[in-house]
Coordinates of C-alpha atoms in Angstrom, one line a residue:
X130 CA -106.8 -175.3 -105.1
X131 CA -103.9 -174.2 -102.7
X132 CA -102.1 -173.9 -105.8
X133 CA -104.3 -171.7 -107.4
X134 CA -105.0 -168.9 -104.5
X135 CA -101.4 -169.0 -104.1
X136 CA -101.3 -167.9 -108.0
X137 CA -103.6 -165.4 -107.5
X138 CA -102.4 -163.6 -104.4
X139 CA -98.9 -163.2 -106.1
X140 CA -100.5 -161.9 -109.2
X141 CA -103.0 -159.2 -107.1
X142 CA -99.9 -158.4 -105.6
X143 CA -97.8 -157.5 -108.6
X144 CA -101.0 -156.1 -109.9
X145 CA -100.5 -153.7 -106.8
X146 CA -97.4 -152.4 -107.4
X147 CA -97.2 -152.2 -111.0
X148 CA -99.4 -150.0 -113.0
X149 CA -101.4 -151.2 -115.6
X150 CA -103.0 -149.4 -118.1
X151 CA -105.3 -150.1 -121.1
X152 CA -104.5 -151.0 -124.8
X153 CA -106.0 -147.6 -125.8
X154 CA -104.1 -146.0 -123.1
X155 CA -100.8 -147.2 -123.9
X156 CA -101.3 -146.4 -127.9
X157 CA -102.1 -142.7 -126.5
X158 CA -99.3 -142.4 -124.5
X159 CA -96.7 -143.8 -127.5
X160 CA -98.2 -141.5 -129.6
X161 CA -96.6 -139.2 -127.2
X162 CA -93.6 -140.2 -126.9
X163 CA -93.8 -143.4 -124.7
X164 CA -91.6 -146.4 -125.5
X165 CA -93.8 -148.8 -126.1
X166 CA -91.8 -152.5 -125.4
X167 CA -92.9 -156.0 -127.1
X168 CA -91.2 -158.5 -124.6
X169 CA -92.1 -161.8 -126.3
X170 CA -90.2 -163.8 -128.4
X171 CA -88.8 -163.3 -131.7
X172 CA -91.4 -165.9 -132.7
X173 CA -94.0 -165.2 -130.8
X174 CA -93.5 -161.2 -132.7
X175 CA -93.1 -163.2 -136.1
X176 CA -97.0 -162.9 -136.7
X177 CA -97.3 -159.5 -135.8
X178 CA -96.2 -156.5 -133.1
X179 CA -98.1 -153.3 -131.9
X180 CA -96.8 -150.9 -134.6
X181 CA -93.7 -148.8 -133.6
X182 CA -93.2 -151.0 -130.7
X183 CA -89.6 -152.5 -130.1
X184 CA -89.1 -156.1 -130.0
X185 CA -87.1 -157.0 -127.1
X186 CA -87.7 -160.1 -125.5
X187 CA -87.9 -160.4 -121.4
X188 CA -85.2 -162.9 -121.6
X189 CA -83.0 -159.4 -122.8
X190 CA -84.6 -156.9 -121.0
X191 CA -82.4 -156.1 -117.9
X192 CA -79.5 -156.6 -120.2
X193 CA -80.2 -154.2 -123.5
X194 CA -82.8 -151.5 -121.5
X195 CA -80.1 -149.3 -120.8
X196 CA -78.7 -148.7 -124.5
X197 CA -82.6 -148.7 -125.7
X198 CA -83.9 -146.4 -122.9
X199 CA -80.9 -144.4 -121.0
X200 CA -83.2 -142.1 -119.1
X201 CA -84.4 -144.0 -116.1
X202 CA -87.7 -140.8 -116.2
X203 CA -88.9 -142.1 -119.5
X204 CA -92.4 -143.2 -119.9
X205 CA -92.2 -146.9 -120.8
X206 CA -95.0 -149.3 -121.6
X207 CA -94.5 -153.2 -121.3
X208 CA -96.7 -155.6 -123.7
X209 CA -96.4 -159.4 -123.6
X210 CA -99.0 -162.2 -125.2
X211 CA -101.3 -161.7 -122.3
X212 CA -100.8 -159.4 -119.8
X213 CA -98.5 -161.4 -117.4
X214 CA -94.9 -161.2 -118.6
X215 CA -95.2 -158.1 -118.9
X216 CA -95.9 -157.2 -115.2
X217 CA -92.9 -158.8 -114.3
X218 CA -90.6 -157.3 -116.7
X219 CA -92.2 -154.0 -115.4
X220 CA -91.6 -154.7 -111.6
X221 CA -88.0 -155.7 -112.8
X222 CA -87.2 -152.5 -114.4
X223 CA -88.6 -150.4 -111.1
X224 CA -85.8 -152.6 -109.8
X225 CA -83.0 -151.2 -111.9
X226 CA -84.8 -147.4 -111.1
X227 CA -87.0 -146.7 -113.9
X228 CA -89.6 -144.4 -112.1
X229 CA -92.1 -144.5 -115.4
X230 CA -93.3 -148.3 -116.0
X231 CA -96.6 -149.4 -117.2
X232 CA -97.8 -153.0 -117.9
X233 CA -100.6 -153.1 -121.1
X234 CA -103.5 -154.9 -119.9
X235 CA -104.4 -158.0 -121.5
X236 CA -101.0 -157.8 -124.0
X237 CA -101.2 -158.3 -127.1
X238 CA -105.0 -160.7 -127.6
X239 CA -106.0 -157.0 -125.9
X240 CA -104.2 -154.9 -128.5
X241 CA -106.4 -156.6 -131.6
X242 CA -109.5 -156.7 -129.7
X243 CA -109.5 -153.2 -129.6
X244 CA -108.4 -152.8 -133.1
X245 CA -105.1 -151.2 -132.6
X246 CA -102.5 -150.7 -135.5
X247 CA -100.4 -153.8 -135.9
X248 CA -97.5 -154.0 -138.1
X249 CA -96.5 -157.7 -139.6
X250 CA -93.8 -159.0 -138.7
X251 CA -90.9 -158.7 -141.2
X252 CA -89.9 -162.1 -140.2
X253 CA -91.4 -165.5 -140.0
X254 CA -90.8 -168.2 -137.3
X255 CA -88.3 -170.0 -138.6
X256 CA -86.0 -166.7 -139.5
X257 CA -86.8 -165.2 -136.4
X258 CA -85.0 -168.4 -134.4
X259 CA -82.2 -168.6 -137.2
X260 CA -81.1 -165.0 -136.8
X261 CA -82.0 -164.3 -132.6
X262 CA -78.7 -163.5 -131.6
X263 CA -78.3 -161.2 -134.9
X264 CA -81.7 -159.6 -134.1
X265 CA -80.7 -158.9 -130.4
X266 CA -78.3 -156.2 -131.4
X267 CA -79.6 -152.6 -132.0
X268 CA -77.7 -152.0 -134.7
X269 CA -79.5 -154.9 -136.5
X270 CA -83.2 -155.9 -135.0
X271 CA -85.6 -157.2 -137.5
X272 CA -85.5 -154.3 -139.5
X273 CA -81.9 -155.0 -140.6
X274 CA -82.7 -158.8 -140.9
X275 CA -85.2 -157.9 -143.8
X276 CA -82.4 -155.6 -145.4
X277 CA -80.2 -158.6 -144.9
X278 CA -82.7 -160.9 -146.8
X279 CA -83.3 -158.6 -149.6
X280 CA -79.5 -158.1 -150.0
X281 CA -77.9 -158.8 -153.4
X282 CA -73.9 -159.5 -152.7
X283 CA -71.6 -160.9 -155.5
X284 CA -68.5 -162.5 -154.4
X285 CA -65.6 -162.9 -156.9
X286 CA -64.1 -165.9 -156.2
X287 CA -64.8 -169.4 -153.7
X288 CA -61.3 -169.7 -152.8
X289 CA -59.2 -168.7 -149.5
X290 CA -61.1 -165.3 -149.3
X291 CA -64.0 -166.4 -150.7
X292 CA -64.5 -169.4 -148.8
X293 CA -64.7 -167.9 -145.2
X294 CA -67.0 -164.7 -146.6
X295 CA -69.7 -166.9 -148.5
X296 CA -70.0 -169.3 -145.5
X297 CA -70.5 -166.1 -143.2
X298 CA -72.6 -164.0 -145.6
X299 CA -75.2 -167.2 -145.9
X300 CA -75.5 -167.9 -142.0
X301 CA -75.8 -164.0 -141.7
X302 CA -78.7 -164.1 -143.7
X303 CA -77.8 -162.7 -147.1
X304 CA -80.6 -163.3 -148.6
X305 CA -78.9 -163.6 -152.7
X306 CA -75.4 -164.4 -153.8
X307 CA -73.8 -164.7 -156.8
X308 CA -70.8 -166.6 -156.6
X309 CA -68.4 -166.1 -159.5
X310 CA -65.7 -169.0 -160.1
X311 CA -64.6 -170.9 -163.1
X312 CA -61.7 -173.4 -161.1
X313 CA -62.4 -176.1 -159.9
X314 CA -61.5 -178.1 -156.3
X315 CA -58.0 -179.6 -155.9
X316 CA -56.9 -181.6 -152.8
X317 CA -54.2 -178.2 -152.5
X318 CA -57.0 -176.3 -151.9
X319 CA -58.6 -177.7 -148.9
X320 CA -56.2 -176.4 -146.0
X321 CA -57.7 -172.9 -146.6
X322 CA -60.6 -173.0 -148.9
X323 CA -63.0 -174.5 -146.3
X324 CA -66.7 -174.0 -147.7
X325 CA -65.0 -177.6 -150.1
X326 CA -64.6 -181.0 -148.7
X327 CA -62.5 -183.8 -150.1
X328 CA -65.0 -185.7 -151.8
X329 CA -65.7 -182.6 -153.4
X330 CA -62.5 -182.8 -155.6
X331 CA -62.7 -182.3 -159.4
X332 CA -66.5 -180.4 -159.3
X333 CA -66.4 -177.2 -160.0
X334 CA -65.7 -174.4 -156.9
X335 CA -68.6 -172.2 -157.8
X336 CA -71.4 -175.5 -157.4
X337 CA -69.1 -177.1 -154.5
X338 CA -69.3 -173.8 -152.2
X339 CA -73.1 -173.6 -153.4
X340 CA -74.1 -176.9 -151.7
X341 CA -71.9 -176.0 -148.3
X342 CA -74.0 -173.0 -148.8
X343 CA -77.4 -173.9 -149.1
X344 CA -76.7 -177.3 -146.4
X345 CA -75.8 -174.0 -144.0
X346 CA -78.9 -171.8 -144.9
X347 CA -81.7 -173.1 -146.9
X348 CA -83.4 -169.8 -147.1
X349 CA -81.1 -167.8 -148.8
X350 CA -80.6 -168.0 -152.6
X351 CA -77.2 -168.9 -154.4
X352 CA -76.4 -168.1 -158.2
X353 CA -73.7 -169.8 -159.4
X354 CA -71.5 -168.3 -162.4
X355 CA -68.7 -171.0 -163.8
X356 CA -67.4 -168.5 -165.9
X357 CA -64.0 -166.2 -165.9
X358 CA -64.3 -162.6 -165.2
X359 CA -63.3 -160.8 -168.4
X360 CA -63.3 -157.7 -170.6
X361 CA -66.4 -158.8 -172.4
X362 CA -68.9 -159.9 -169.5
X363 CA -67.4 -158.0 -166.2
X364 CA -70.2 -155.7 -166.1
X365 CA -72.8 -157.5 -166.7
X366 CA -71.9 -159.9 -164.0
X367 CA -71.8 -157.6 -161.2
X368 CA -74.7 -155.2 -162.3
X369 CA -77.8 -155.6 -159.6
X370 CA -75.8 -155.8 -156.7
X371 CA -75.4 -153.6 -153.6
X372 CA -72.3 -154.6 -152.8
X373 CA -68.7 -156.7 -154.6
X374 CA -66.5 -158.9 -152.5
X375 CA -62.8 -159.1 -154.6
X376 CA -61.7 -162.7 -153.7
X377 CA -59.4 -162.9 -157.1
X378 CA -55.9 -163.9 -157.1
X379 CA -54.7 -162.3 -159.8
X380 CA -54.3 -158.7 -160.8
X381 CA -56.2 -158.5 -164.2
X382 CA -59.5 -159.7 -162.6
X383 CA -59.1 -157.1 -160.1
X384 CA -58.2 -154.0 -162.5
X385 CA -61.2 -155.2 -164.5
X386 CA -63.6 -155.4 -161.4
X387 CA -62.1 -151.8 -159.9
X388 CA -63.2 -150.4 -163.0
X389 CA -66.4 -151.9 -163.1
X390 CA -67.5 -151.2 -159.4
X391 CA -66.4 -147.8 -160.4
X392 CA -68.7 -147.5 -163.3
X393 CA -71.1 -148.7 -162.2
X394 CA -71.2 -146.9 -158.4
X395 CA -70.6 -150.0 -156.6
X396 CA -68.8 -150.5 -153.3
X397 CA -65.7 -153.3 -153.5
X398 CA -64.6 -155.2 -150.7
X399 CA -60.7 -155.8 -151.6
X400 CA -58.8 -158.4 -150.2
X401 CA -55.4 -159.9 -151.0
X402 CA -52.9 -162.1 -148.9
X403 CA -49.2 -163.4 -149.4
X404 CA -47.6 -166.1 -147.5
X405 CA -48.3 -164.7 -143.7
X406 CA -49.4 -161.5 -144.3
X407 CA -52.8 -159.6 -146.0
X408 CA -54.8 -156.7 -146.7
X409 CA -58.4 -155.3 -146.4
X410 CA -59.9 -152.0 -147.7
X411 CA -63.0 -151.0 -149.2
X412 CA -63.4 -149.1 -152.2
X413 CA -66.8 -147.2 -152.9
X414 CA -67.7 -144.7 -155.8
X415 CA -70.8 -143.7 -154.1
X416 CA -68.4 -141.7 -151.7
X417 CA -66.6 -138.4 -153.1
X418 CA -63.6 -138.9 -150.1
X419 CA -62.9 -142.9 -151.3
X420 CA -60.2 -143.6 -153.3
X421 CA -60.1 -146.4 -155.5
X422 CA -58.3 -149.9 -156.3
X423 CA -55.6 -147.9 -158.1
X424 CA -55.0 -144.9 -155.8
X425 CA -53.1 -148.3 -154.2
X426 CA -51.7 -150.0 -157.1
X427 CA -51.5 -147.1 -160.1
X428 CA -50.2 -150.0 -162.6
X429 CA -49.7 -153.8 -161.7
X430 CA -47.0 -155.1 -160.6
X431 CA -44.5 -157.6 -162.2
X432 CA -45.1 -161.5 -161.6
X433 CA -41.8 -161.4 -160.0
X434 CA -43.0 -158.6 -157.3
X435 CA -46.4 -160.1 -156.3
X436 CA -46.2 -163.9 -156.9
X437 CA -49.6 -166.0 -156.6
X438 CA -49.9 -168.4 -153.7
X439 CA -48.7 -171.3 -156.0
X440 CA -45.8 -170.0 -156.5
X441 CA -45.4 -168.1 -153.0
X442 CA -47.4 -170.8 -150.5
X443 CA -50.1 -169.0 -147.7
X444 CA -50.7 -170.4 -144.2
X445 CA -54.0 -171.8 -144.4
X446 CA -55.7 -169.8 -141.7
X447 CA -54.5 -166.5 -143.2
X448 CA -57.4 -165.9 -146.2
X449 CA -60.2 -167.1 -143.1
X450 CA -58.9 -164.7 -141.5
X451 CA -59.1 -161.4 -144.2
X452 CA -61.9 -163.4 -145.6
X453 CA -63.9 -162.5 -142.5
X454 CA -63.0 -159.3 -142.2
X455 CA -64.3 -158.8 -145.7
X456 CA -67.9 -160.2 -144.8
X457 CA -67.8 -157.9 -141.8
X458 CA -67.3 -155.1 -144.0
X459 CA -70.2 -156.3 -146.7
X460 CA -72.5 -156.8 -144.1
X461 CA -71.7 -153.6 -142.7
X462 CA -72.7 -151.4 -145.9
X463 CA -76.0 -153.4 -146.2
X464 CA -76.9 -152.2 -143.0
X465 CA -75.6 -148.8 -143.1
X466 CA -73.7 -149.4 -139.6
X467 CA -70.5 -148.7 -138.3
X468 CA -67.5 -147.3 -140.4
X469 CA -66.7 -148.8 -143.4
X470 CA -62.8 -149.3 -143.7
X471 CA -63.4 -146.3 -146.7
X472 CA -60.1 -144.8 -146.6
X473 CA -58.1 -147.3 -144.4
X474 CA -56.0 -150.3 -145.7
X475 CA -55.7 -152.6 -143.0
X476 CA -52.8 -154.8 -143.4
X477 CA -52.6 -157.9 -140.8
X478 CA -49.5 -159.9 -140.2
X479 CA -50.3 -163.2 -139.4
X480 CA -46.3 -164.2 -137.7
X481 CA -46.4 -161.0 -135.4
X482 CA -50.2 -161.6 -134.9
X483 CA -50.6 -157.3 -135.5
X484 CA -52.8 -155.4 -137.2
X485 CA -51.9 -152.2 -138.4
X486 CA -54.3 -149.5 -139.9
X487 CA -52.8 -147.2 -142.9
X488 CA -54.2 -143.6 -144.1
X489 CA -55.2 -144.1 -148.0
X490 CA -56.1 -141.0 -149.4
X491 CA -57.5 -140.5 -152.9
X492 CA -55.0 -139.5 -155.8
X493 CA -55.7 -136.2 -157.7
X494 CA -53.6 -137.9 -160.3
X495 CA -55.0 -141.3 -159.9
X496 CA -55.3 -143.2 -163.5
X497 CA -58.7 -144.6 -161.7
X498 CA -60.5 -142.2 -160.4
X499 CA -57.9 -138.7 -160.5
X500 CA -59.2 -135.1 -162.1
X501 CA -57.8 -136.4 -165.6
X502 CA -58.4 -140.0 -165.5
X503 CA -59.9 -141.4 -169.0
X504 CA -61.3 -145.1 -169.1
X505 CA -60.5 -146.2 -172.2
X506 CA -62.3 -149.6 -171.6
X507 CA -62.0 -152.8 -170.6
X508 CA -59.7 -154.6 -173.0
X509 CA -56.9 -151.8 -173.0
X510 CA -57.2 -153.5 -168.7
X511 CA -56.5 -156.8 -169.8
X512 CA -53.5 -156.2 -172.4
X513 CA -52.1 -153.7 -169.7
X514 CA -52.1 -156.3 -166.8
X515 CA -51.1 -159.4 -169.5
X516 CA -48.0 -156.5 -170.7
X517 CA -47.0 -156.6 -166.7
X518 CA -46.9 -160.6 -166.6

């Protein structure tokens, strides 16, 4: 019994220095121009939140309030399940100064009572706990998480670039891959391409990465494609997708899929490493400023100028490394955020441990994209590229 009036004095006293206002109240005041705050959990919002309310649990409250809500004058209004989390995420934030804090009656059981807009939430219980720490950041929140799940990415390759950016883009969330990759796994491979495993030797890369894949993240989907990239079948590969991740190793696959992603308006993620060293860019047509694969390389070079890693050899942790700066960079244009490395080859040298960031401006007389360029198809790619060999 002690127990209990000792429950109810602290609450009367909370009660007495927190306002607390009505569900109809606090719809009225968001509607002009209140921030209204959900502070349960991601799951607890999974079946639903007060529509136009931000999810931000009270666990993160003193930590993200600032970058959600700089002005400490602002009218803000705190919901919780039941009316109790909330008061003391309000009394917390008249701690850090904000002058303007109200605490919604009842939370969210009072919210449906009165019939109040509720929006569904864009995530279920299970993604909501997958992808917390993904959902926490502004930049992202559950809105991004659904752009995330309807994403359509194609990687080129499931070797040392690949590996790193497939096992990243399916714990992200990425909700469909296609995964492009006729080799299949050697014992030579292993040191760098780490989405394989040694008992994985002899299958084929493309089905190998897809069971590291789906063993990762069940909820995402993976299309496999054993098949070379060629002349004949480039575009219709890499049609449907938002967004090409270039993990080839050789310079005919890329020519072809430069052109393609030009075509056909797509943003390439290019990556290509030698021994200790790599580089990064992105390449997107939707863009008038970008320039394209061969603003950088006009014609390939010889075998003898830019041997494979074969012939060459590459420190293992090298293609992780470019590999997840590629993924970054994906992920990045799904979500619209940040700045895209449009422009910018980032070379990284793995010995001196520096990155260094290069100006790449698009060619007026680019035989890609310049004022007189002329595709004259696919084929005329190969036997140029097979001419440089």
């Amino acid at each position: 019994m002690s127990e209990g009036l000792d429950r109810e004095r602290w609450l009367s006293d909370l009660r007495s220095r927190v306002p607390e206002i009505g569900a109809d109240e606090a719809l009225a005041r968001q509607q002009a121009g209140g921030l209204l705050i959900d502070v349960r959990e991601d799951n607890e919002r999974a079946s639903g939140s007060p529509t136009g309310a931000l999810g931000l649990s009270r666990g993160f409250l003193e930590l993200r309030i600032e970058q959600v809500a700089p002005d400490r004058a602002q009218d803000i209004l705190l919901l919780c399940g039941s009316g109790q989390r909330s008061l003391l995420a309000a009394e917390a934030l008249q701690r850090m100064g904000y002058a303007r804090v109200s605490s919604v009656a009842g939370g969210m059981g009072a919210w449906k009572t009165a019939g109040l807009p509720v929006t569904a939430g864009a995530l279920d219980t299970d993604a909501a706990e997958r992808y917390s720490r993904q959902i926490l950041l502004p930049q992202v929140g559950e809105a991004g998480q659904a752009r995330l799940a309807e994403a359509r990415i194609v990687v080129l390759g499931a070797g040392g670039l690949g590996s790193p950016a497939l096992l990243y883009l399916a714990a992200a969330g990425v909700g469909r891959i296609t995964l492009i990759d006729d080799d299949r796994v050697e014992r030579s491979n292993l040191h760098r391409q780490v989405v394989h495993n040694d008992a994985r030797a002899g299958m084929g890369k493309a089905e190998s990465a897809r069971m590291t894949m789906m063993a990762l993240n069940p909820r995402i989907s993976v299309k496999v494609v054993a098949d070379r990239l060629r002349a004949d079948n480039v575009e219709a590969l890499i049609r449907d997708h938002d967004v090409v991740i270039d993990g080839a190793d050789n310079f005919a696959t890329r020519y072809l899929l430069a052109a393609a992603t030009r075509r056909l308006r797509l943003p390439m993620v290019y990556a290509a490493i030698e021994r200790f060293t790599g580089q990064v860019s992105v390449f997107d047509p939707r863009r008038e400023d970008s320039p394209c694969y061969r603003c950088l390389f006009p014609e390939p070079p010889s075998a003898a100028d830019a041997p494979n890693c074969a012939e060459a050899g590459v420190l293992g942790v090298l293609p992780g490394t470019l590999g997840l700066v590629q993924a970054t960079e994906a992920i990045k244009l799904v979500l619209d955020i940040g700045q895209p490395l449009v422009g910018r080859l980032l070379t990284y040298d793995a010995l001196g441990m520096r990155f260094r960031e290069l100006k790449l401006r698009r060619d007026s007389g680019c035989p890609g994209c310049g004022t007189h360029a002329h595709f004259e198809g696919y084929s005329d790619l190969e036997r140029m590229c097979a001419a440089a060999i």
